[in-house]
Coordinates of C-alpha atoms in Angstrom, one line a residue:
Chain A
M1395 CA 17.0 121.9 50.1
D1396 CA 13.5 121.2 51.5
K1397 CA 12.6 118.3 53.8
K1398 CA 11.4 116.1 50.9
Q1399 CA 14.5 116.5 48.9
L1400 CA 16.7 115.9 51.9
K1401 CA 14.9 112.7 52.6
K1402 CA 15.1 111.6 49.0
K1403 CA 18.8 112.2 48.9
R1404 CA 19.3 110.5 52.3
I1405 CA 17.6 107.4 51.1
F1406 CA 19.5 107.4 47.8
W1407 CA 23.0 107.7 49.4
V1408 CA 22.2 105.1 52.1
L1409 CA 21.1 102.6 49.5
W1410 CA 24.1 103.3 47.3
L1411 CA 26.6 103.0 50.2
V1412 CA 25.0 99.7 51.4
A1413 CA 25.2 98.3 47.8
L1414 CA 28.8 99.5 47.5
I1415 CA 29.8 97.9 50.8
L1416 CA 28.1 94.6 50.0
S1417 CA 30.1 94.6 46.7
A1418 CA 33.3 94.7 48.7
Y1419 CA 32.4 91.2 50.1
F1420 CA 30.6 89.7 47.1
V1421 CA 33.0 90.6 44.2
P1422 CA 36.3 89.4 45.7
F1423 CA 34.8 86.3 47.4
V1424 CA 32.5 85.2 44.6
L1425 CA 33.4 86.7 41.3
L1426 CA 37.2 87.1 41.7
R1427 CA 37.6 84.1 44.0
D1428 CA 40.3 82.3 42.0
V1429 CA 41.7 85.2 40.0
N1430 CA 45.3 85.5 41.2
Q1431 CA 46.2 88.8 39.5
I1432 CA 46.9 92.3 40.8
E1433 CA 44.1 93.5 38.4
A1434 CA 41.6 91.4 40.3
S1435 CA 40.8 91.9 44.1
F1436 CA 43.6 94.3 44.7
L1437 CA 42.4 96.7 42.0
F1438 CA 38.7 96.1 42.8
W1439 CA 39.1 97.0 46.5
T1440 CA 41.2 100.1 45.6
I1441 CA 38.4 101.3 43.2
F1442 CA 35.8 100.4 45.9
A1443 CA 37.6 102.6 48.4
V1444 CA 37.9 105.5 45.9
L1445 CA 34.2 105.3 45.2
A1446 CA 33.4 105.3 49.0
I1447 CA 35.7 108.3 49.5
I1448 CA 34.1 110.3 46.6
S1449 CA 30.6 109.4 47.9
T1450 CA 31.4 110.5 51.4
I1451 CA 32.9 113.8 50.2
K1452 CA 29.8 114.4 48.0
I1453 CA 27.5 113.9 51.0
T1454 CA 29.4 116.4 53.0
S1455 CA 29.4 118.9 50.1
Y1456 CA 25.7 119.4 50.7
W1457 CA 26.3 120.9 54.1
S1458 CA 25.9 124.6 54.7
E1459 CA 26.8 126.6 57.9
Chain B
M135 CA 75.6 109.9 57.0
N136 CA 75.9 107.7 60.0
T137 CA 73.7 106.5 62.8
F138 CA 74.6 109.7 64.7
Y139 CA 72.2 111.5 62.5
V140 CA 69.5 109.0 63.2
Y141 CA 69.8 109.4 66.9
L142 CA 69.8 113.2 66.2
A143 CA 66.5 112.7 64.3
V144 CA 65.0 110.8 67.3
I145 CA 66.1 113.6 69.7
I146 CA 64.7 116.3 67.3
Y147 CA 61.4 114.3 67.1
V148 CA 61.0 114.2 70.9
L149 CA 62.1 117.8 71.4
L150 CA 59.9 119.1 68.6
G151 CA 57.0 117.1 70.1
F152 CA 57.6 118.7 73.5
Y153 CA 58.0 122.2 72.0
I154 CA 54.7 121.9 70.1
A155 CA 52.9 120.5 73.1
Y156 CA 54.1 123.4 75.3
K157 CA 53.4 125.9 72.6
S158 CA 49.8 124.6 72.3
K159 CA 49.3 125.4 76.0
Q160 CA 49.8 129.2 75.4
G161 CA 46.7 131.2 76.1
M162 CA 44.7 128.1 77.1
K163 CA 42.1 128.4 79.8
Q164 CA 41.8 125.8 82.6
G165 CA 38.4 124.3 82.0
V166 CA 37.0 120.9 81.3
I167 CA 35.8 121.7 77.8
E168 CA 39.1 123.5 77.1
Y169 CA 41.2 120.5 78.3
F170 CA 39.2 117.6 76.9
L171 CA 37.8 119.2 73.8
D172 CA 40.2 122.0 72.9
N173 CA 37.2 124.3 73.6
R174 CA 35.5 122.9 70.5
S175 CA 37.7 125.2 68.4
T176 CA 40.0 123.0 66.4
G177 CA 40.6 124.0 62.8
G178 CA 40.0 121.6 59.8
L179 CA 43.6 120.7 59.0
V180 CA 44.6 120.0 62.5
S181 CA 41.4 117.9 63.0
A182 CA 42.2 116.0 59.8
L183 CA 45.8 115.3 60.7
S184 CA 45.0 114.4 64.3
Y185 CA 42.1 112.2 63.4
S186 CA 44.4 110.3 61.0
A187 CA 47.2 109.9 63.6
T188 CA 44.7 108.8 66.3
T189 CA 43.0 106.3 64.1
Y190 CA 46.1 104.8 62.5
S191 CA 48.4 103.2 64.9
A192 CA 51.3 100.9 65.1
F193 CA 48.8 98.3 63.9
M194 CA 49.1 99.5 60.3
M195 CA 52.8 99.1 59.7
I196 CA 53.1 96.1 61.9
G197 CA 49.8 94.3 62.2
L198 CA 48.3 95.0 58.8
A199 CA 51.7 94.4 57.1
G200 CA 51.7 91.1 59.0
F201 CA 48.2 90.3 57.9
T202 CA 49.3 90.9 54.3
Y203 CA 52.4 88.8 54.8
S204 CA 50.4 85.8 56.1
G205 CA 47.0 86.2 54.5
G206 CA 47.5 88.2 51.3
V207 CA 45.2 90.7 49.6
G208 CA 42.4 90.1 52.0
A209 CA 44.3 92.5 54.4
L210 CA 43.7 95.3 51.9
G211 CA 40.0 94.6 51.6
F212 CA 39.7 94.4 55.4
E213 CA 41.4 97.8 55.9
L214 CA 39.6 99.5 53.0
I215 CA 36.2 98.4 54.3
Y216 CA 37.2 100.1 57.5
L217 CA 38.0 103.2 55.6
A218 CA 34.6 103.1 53.8
G219 CA 33.1 103.0 57.3
L220 CA 34.0 106.6 57.5
S221 CA 30.9 107.2 55.4
L222 CA 29.1 106.8 58.7
V223 CA 30.8 110.1 59.9
A224 CA 29.1 111.9 57.0
F225 CA 25.8 111.1 58.8
F226 CA 26.8 110.9 62.4
G227 CA 29.5 113.5 62.5
P228 CA 27.3 116.6 62.2
R229 CA 24.8 115.1 64.5
F230 CA 27.4 114.5 67.3
W231 CA 28.7 118.0 66.7
L232 CA 25.3 119.8 66.8
V233 CA 24.1 118.1 70.0
G234 CA 27.6 118.4 71.6
K235 CA 27.5 122.1 71.2
K236 CA 23.8 122.5 72.2
Y237 CA 23.9 120.3 75.4
G238 CA 27.6 120.7 76.3
Y239 CA 28.6 117.1 76.1
V240 CA 32.3 116.2 76.7
T241 CA 32.1 112.5 75.9
P242 CA 29.9 110.4 73.6
Y243 CA 28.6 108.4 76.6
E244 CA 27.6 111.6 78.4
M245 CA 25.5 112.3 75.3
L246 CA 23.9 108.8 75.5
G247 CA 23.2 109.1 79.2
D248 CA 21.4 112.4 78.7
R249 CA 19.5 111.3 75.6
F250 CA 18.1 108.3 77.4
E251 CA 17.8 110.2 80.7
N252 CA 19.6 107.4 82.5
K253 CA 23.0 107.8 84.1
W254 CA 23.6 104.0 84.0
V255 CA 23.7 104.1 80.2
S256 CA 26.8 106.4 80.4
I257 CA 28.3 104.4 83.3
F258 CA 28.0 101.0 81.6
S259 CA 29.0 102.3 78.2
A260 CA 32.1 104.0 79.7
T261 CA 33.0 100.9 81.8
S262 CA 32.7 98.7 78.7
A263 CA 34.9 101.1 76.8
C264 CA 37.5 101.1 79.5
I265 CA 37.6 97.3 79.6
F266 CA 38.1 97.1 75.9
L267 CA 40.3 100.1 75.2
I268 CA 43.0 99.3 77.6
P269 CA 44.0 96.1 75.6
Y270 CA 43.9 98.2 72.5
L271 CA 46.2 100.8 74.1
S272 CA 48.5 98.0 75.3
V273 CA 48.7 96.6 71.7
Q274 CA 50.2 99.9 70.6
L275 CA 52.8 99.8 73.3
M276 CA 53.6 96.2 72.4
G277 CA 54.1 97.4 68.8
I278 CA 56.9 99.6 69.8
G279 CA 58.4 96.9 72.1
Y280 CA 58.4 94.4 69.2
L281 CA 59.8 96.9 66.8
M282 CA 62.7 98.1 68.9
N283 CA 63.4 94.5 69.9
G284 CA 63.3 93.2 66.3
L285 CA 65.4 96.1 64.9
S286 CA 68.1 95.7 67.5
G287 CA 68.3 92.0 67.0
G288 CA 67.1 91.5 70.5
E289 CA 69.5 93.9 72.2
I290 CA 66.9 96.5 73.2
P291 CA 64.6 94.8 75.7
F292 CA 60.9 94.7 74.8
L293 CA 59.9 96.5 78.0
V294 CA 62.3 99.5 77.3
G295 CA 60.4 100.3 74.1
V296 CA 57.1 100.0 75.9
L297 CA 58.3 102.4 78.6
I298 CA 59.7 105.0 76.2
A299 CA 56.4 105.1 74.2
S300 CA 54.4 105.4 77.5
L301 CA 56.4 108.3 78.8
L302 CA 56.0 110.3 75.6
A303 CA 52.3 109.6 75.4
I304 CA 51.6 110.5 79.0
S305 CA 53.6 113.8 78.6
W306 CA 51.8 114.9 75.4
A307 CA 48.4 114.0 76.8
I308 CA 48.9 115.9 80.1
I309 CA 50.6 119.1 78.9
A310 CA 47.5 120.7 77.3
G311 CA 45.0 117.9 77.0
M312 CA 43.3 117.7 73.6
R313 CA 45.2 120.7 72.3
S314 CA 48.6 119.2 72.9
V315 CA 47.3 115.9 71.6
T316 CA 46.0 117.3 68.4
W317 CA 49.0 119.5 67.8
T318 CA 51.6 116.7 68.4
D319 CA 49.3 114.4 66.4
S320 CA 49.6 116.7 63.4
L321 CA 53.4 116.5 63.6
Q322 CA 53.3 112.8 64.0
S323 CA 50.8 112.2 61.2
L324 CA 53.2 114.0 58.8
I325 CA 56.1 111.9 60.0
M326 CA 54.1 108.7 59.6
I327 CA 53.0 109.3 56.1
V328 CA 56.3 110.8 54.8
V329 CA 58.5 108.1 56.4
S330 CA 56.3 105.2 55.2
V331 CA 56.0 106.5 51.6
V332 CA 59.7 107.2 51.3
I333 CA 60.7 103.8 52.6
L334 CA 58.2 102.0 50.4
F335 CA 59.5 103.7 47.3
Y336 CA 63.1 102.9 48.4
I337 CA 62.3 99.2 48.8
V338 CA 60.2 99.0 45.6
Y339 CA 62.8 100.8 43.4
N340 CA 66.0 99.6 45.0
Q341 CA 65.1 96.0 45.9
L342 CA 62.1 95.0 43.9
G343 CA 62.8 96.5 40.5
G344 CA 59.9 99.0 40.4
F345 CA 56.2 98.6 40.9
L346 CA 55.6 96.6 37.7
A347 CA 58.3 94.1 38.5
F348 CA 57.1 94.0 42.1
F349 CA 53.5 93.1 41.0
K350 CA 54.9 90.6 38.5
S351 CA 56.9 88.9 41.2
L352 CA 53.8 88.7 43.4
E353 CA 51.9 87.1 40.6
T354 CA 54.6 84.5 39.9
E355 CA 56.0 83.8 43.3
H356 CA 52.9 84.2 45.5
A357 CA 49.9 84.1 43.2
T358 CA 47.5 82.8 45.8
F359 CA 48.1 85.9 47.9
L360 CA 46.3 88.0 45.3
S361 CA 42.9 86.5 45.9
V362 CA 40.7 85.6 48.8
P363 CA 40.6 83.2 50.6
G364 CA 44.1 82.9 49.1
P365 CA 46.5 81.2 51.4
G366 CA 43.6 80.5 53.8
F367 CA 43.6 83.0 56.5
F368 CA 41.0 85.3 54.9
N369 CA 38.1 82.8 54.5
F370 CA 34.8 84.5 54.4
Q371 CA 33.9 84.0 58.1
A372 CA 37.3 85.4 59.2
F373 CA 37.0 88.4 56.8
L374 CA 33.4 89.2 58.0
G375 CA 34.5 88.7 61.6
L376 CA 37.4 91.2 61.2
T377 CA 35.7 93.8 59.0
L378 CA 32.4 94.1 60.9
P379 CA 33.7 95.7 64.1
W380 CA 36.1 97.9 62.1
F381 CA 33.4 99.2 59.8
F382 CA 31.8 100.8 62.8
F383 CA 35.1 102.0 64.4
S384 CA 34.4 105.7 63.7
I385 CA 31.4 105.7 65.9
S386 CA 32.1 102.9 68.3
N387 CA 35.6 104.0 69.4
P388 CA 35.3 106.9 71.8
Q389 CA 38.8 108.2 71.1
V390 CA 37.7 109.0 67.6
S391 CA 33.9 109.6 68.1
Q392 CA 34.9 112.2 70.7
R393 CA 36.7 114.0 67.9
L394 CA 33.4 114.8 66.3
F395 CA 32.8 117.3 69.1
I396 CA 36.0 119.3 68.5
P397 CA 35.9 121.0 65.0
N398 CA 35.2 124.7 65.2
S399 CA 32.7 124.6 62.3
L400 CA 30.9 122.3 59.8
K401 CA 33.5 123.4 57.3
A402 CA 36.3 122.2 59.6
M403 CA 34.5 118.9 59.9
K404 CA 34.3 118.6 56.1
T405 CA 38.1 119.2 55.9
M406 CA 38.6 116.7 58.7
I407 CA 36.7 114.0 56.8
K408 CA 38.3 114.7 53.4
G409 CA 41.8 114.9 54.8
F410 CA 41.4 111.7 56.7
L411 CA 40.0 109.8 53.8
I412 CA 42.9 110.7 51.5
F413 CA 45.5 110.0 54.3
G414 CA 43.8 106.7 55.0
L415 CA 43.8 105.5 51.4
V416 CA 47.5 106.3 51.0
Y417 CA 48.6 104.8 54.4
T418 CA 46.6 101.6 53.8
L419 CA 48.1 101.0 50.4
V420 CA 51.6 101.7 51.7
S421 CA 51.1 99.3 54.7
V422 CA 49.8 96.5 52.5
L423 CA 52.5 96.9 49.8
W424 CA 55.0 96.9 52.6
G425 CA 53.7 93.5 53.7
F426 CA 53.8 92.2 50.2
G427 CA 57.4 93.5 49.8
A428 CA 58.4 91.6 53.0
K429 CA 56.8 88.5 51.6
I430 CA 59.0 88.6 48.5
L431 CA 62.2 89.8 50.2
I432 CA 62.1 87.7 53.4
P433 CA 59.7 84.8 52.9
G434 CA 59.4 82.1 55.5
L435 CA 59.0 84.0 58.7
E436 CA 57.1 82.0 61.3
Q437 CA 55.5 85.0 63.1
A438 CA 53.8 87.4 60.7
D439 CA 53.9 90.3 63.2
L440 CA 57.6 90.3 62.8
A441 CA 57.4 91.0 59.0
T442 CA 58.0 94.7 59.4
P443 CA 60.7 94.6 62.1
A444 CA 62.5 91.8 60.2
L445 CA 62.3 93.7 56.9
L446 CA 63.6 96.9 58.5
G447 CA 66.4 95.0 60.2
S448 CA 67.3 93.0 57.0
V449 CA 70.0 93.6 54.5
H450 CA 67.4 95.0 52.1
V451 CA 67.0 98.2 54.1
P452 CA 69.9 100.4 55.2
V453 CA 70.2 100.8 58.9
I454 CA 69.5 104.5 58.8
L455 CA 66.2 104.0 56.9
G456 CA 65.2 101.2 59.3
L457 CA 65.7 103.5 62.3
I458 CA 63.8 106.4 60.6
A459 CA 61.0 103.9 60.0
M460 CA 61.1 103.1 63.6
I461 CA 60.4 106.8 64.4
G462 CA 57.5 106.8 61.9
I463 CA 55.9 103.7 63.6
T464 CA 56.6 105.1 67.1
A465 CA 54.8 108.3 66.1
A466 CA 51.8 106.2 64.9
A467 CA 51.7 104.4 68.2
I468 CA 52.1 107.3 70.4
S469 CA 49.6 109.5 68.6
T470 CA 47.0 106.7 69.2
V471 CA 48.0 106.0 72.8
D472 CA 47.9 109.6 74.0
S473 CA 44.5 110.1 72.5
I474 CA 43.1 106.9 74.1
M475 CA 44.6 108.0 77.5
L476 CA 43.0 111.4 77.3
T477 CA 39.6 109.9 76.2
L478 CA 39.6 107.3 78.9
S479 CA 40.5 110.0 81.4
S480 CA 37.5 112.0 80.2
L481 CA 35.2 109.0 80.4
I482 CA 36.2 108.4 84.0
V483 CA 35.9 112.0 85.1
R484 CA 32.6 112.7 83.2
D485 CA 30.8 109.4 83.0
L486 CA 32.0 107.2 85.9
M487 CA 32.3 110.0 88.4
Q488 CA 28.6 110.9 88.3
S489 CA 29.1 113.3 91.2
R490 CA 31.3 115.4 89.0
D491 CA 29.1 118.5 89.3
E492 CA 30.1 118.7 92.9
Y493 CA 33.7 119.2 91.8
S494 CA 35.1 122.4 90.3
D495 CA 36.7 122.2 86.8
K496 CA 40.1 122.5 88.4
K497 CA 39.4 119.5 90.6
Q498 CA 38.0 117.4 87.7
L499 CA 41.2 118.2 85.7
K500 CA 43.4 117.2 88.6
I501 CA 41.6 113.9 88.9
G502 CA 41.8 113.5 85.1
K503 CA 45.5 113.9 85.1
I504 CA 46.0 111.3 87.9
V505 CA 43.8 108.9 85.9
I506 CA 46.1 109.2 82.9
F507 CA 49.0 107.9 85.0
I508 CA 46.9 105.0 86.3
I509 CA 45.7 104.1 82.8
A510 CA 49.3 104.2 81.5
F511 CA 50.4 101.9 84.4
I512 CA 47.7 99.3 83.6
G513 CA 48.6 99.5 79.9
I514 CA 52.2 98.8 80.6
I515 CA 51.5 95.9 82.8
F516 CA 49.1 94.4 80.1
A517 CA 51.7 95.0 77.4
S518 CA 54.5 93.4 79.4
Q519 CA 52.5 90.1 79.3
Q520 CA 53.2 90.0 75.5
L521 CA 50.0 88.3 74.5
D522 CA 49.5 86.6 71.1
L523 CA 49.0 88.0 67.7
I524 CA 49.0 91.8 67.9
A525 CA 46.4 92.4 65.2
T526 CA 43.9 89.9 66.6
L527 CA 44.0 91.4 70.0
S528 CA 43.5 94.9 68.5
V529 CA 40.5 93.6 66.6
A530 CA 39.2 92.0 69.8
S531 CA 39.0 95.4 71.3
S532 CA 37.0 96.7 68.4
V533 CA 34.5 93.8 68.9
G534 CA 33.8 94.9 72.5
L535 CA 33.5 98.6 71.6
M536 CA 30.9 97.7 69.0
V537 CA 28.3 97.0 71.7
V538 CA 27.4 100.7 71.9
V539 CA 26.6 101.0 68.2
P540 CA 22.9 100.1 68.4
T541 CA 22.5 102.6 71.2
I542 CA 24.1 105.3 69.1
F543 CA 21.8 104.5 66.1
G544 CA 18.8 104.5 68.5
A545 CA 19.8 107.8 70.1
F546 CA 19.6 109.6 66.7
F547 CA 17.1 107.7 64.7
W548 CA 14.6 105.9 66.9
K549 CA 12.3 107.7 69.2
R550 CA 11.1 104.4 70.7
A551 CA 14.6 103.5 71.9
T552 CA 14.9 103.1 75.7
A553 CA 17.5 103.2 78.4
A554 CA 16.7 99.6 79.3
G555 CA 17.2 98.5 75.7
S556 CA 20.5 100.3 75.7
L557 CA 21.7 98.8 79.0
T558 CA 20.7 95.3 78.0
S559 CA 22.4 95.6 74.7
V560 CA 25.7 97.0 76.1
I561 CA 25.8 94.4 79.0
L562 CA 24.8 91.3 76.9
G563 CA 26.9 92.5 74.0
S564 CA 30.0 92.9 76.3
F565 CA 29.5 89.5 77.8
T566 CA 29.1 87.9 74.4
A567 CA 32.3 89.6 73.2
L568 CA 34.3 88.6 76.2
Y569 CA 33.0 85.0 76.4
L570 CA 33.5 84.3 72.7
Q571 CA 36.9 86.0 72.7
F572 CA 38.2 84.1 75.7
S573 CA 36.7 80.7 74.9
G574 CA 37.7 80.8 71.3
I575 CA 34.2 79.4 70.3
K576 CA 32.9 80.4 66.9
P577 CA 29.3 79.2 66.6
L578 CA 28.5 78.2 63.0
G579 CA 32.0 79.3 62.1
F580 CA 31.2 83.0 62.6
W581 CA 33.6 85.2 64.6
P582 CA 32.8 87.0 67.9
G583 CA 32.2 90.3 66.1
V584 CA 29.2 88.9 64.2
W585 CA 27.5 87.4 67.2
T586 CA 28.2 90.4 69.4
L587 CA 26.5 92.7 66.9
I588 CA 23.6 90.4 66.4
I589 CA 23.0 90.0 70.2
S590 CA 23.4 93.7 70.9
V591 CA 21.1 94.7 68.1
I592 CA 18.3 92.2 68.9
S593 CA 18.4 92.9 72.6
F594 CA 18.3 96.7 72.0
I595 CA 15.3 96.4 69.8
V596 CA 13.3 93.8 71.8
I597 CA 13.8 95.4 75.2
S598 CA 13.1 98.9 73.8
I599 CA 9.8 97.7 72.4
F600 CA 8.7 96.4 75.8
T601 CA 9.9 99.3 77.9
E602 CA 8.9 103.0 78.2
P603 CA 11.1 105.5 76.2
P604 CA 11.9 109.0 77.5
R605 CA 9.4 110.5 75.1
K606 CA 9.8 114.1 76.1
K607 CA 13.6 114.1 75.8
A608 CA 13.5 112.1 72.6
K609 CA 11.1 114.6 71.1
E610 CA 13.1 117.6 72.2
F611 CA 16.5 116.0 71.2
M612 CA 15.4 114.8 67.8
G613 CA 13.2 117.8 67.2
Y614 CA 16.2 120.1 67.6
L615 CA 18.4 117.9 65.4
N616 CA 15.8 117.6 62.6
K617 CA 15.4 121.4 62.4
E618 CA 19.2 122.0 62.3
L619 CA 19.7 119.2 59.8
E620 CA 17.1 120.7 57.5
D621 CA 18.6 124.2 57.9
K622 CA 22.1 123.0 57.2
N623 CA 21.3 120.4 54.4
I624 CA 22.7 117.5 56.4
L625 CA 21.7 114.1 55.2

């Protein structure tokens, strides 16, 4: 990967992660505020964590020794 | 099976721990890097298991389960936002690792002191870490004290549990330093995850009618616990105040950020991150479901921290399983405590003892081992005071440790950052954290973590702009890193 590609990927992943983390506040506190079901905040936060895990693993997959 | 087998299990756990700790010592050389960092040669799997065991403490099965018991699903969001904070390691992990190897750093603060060419940066950062990590360490010891006390119906004195946990932690930290810590951590992480999963399944299938019926009961009996703010504890300000310090935990807490120096390769670091994330997701879900299970089975407890001990000691859990759970939680606490003791010892030897170069490695190690005993003693005294809500105190420690976050970002990403900016940020941030924590004041309703971060970030930037950076060092440090990052495709 050249310097430009690296920078582009870095910006993309940082923006994606920031958006993902903001969603972990916005969705349960605003959109799912009064939804008292297991399929609401419980499921949302679980999916959020799975996406964060996949994203983190993807970022490390670029590394080479 | 009777309780004899459980006591046998405890003895096997302790003996196995000692056996592994002594085994890890074989072939080990007596040097500072060998002792504090396992000679930067830890494999991926051991790194992953040890990172998991160090990060996850008695807080999970006691504090987080208690948070769920009193506040509902917000506890899950809180802990999973922390887990998502591990994405920071995908950026900072290889950076720590590269410069650690190149410049021979033993502690994260040694790195900051060198990067900013100012010994006071490492002295103040390390002092701040000592001030805030000892309460965190004490919280773990208190966890064991509460647990043994709760499970025995008050028969086992709180202090006895604290002392047992301390003795095991001291031993496993001292025998072979980082190597005995990571090896015994690996054993303990397996105990933690297996025991917690088995007991959760037992409770869900034997007492709650399976997962579907469990979730249905939650929706009918405790519906408000499935949303935020729910029963009230997790209002937005509280949630932000709790999550913000924990999001930065992986770089702010030296007992985990120091682990970024130890993998033997980038591949091992990848395995460490991957393994930890999977462990973390499972352990978090188990702890939260455990808290919800307690809510259904034993509602009406006045003190939420007692949810787990009360559940384990109740008729819903056979005595044997309760005692096995105690081993799992003890393992979680000890694996965190021994790591903190070892890290604090390294901070004192490497960062606070600035004249360290006048001492041989042997002398430094001797001092380090004495320091472990002193730290343990202070931790026991603090724990014996039995301060309020265990989880809140643990989070308070994270608030204080967060003050070094702007300096870490600056060290890697901002050439204009200065030592004066760092010092101001660490000192003002620490005072803010201590003042707000002790006074209980929440300006505009926001918790200490929010204000501490704001003040340390602003002071770091403003003072850096008006002071002179170490240009030559910054250029050399970041120049080296940028080249390596490019060569190794690191984002």
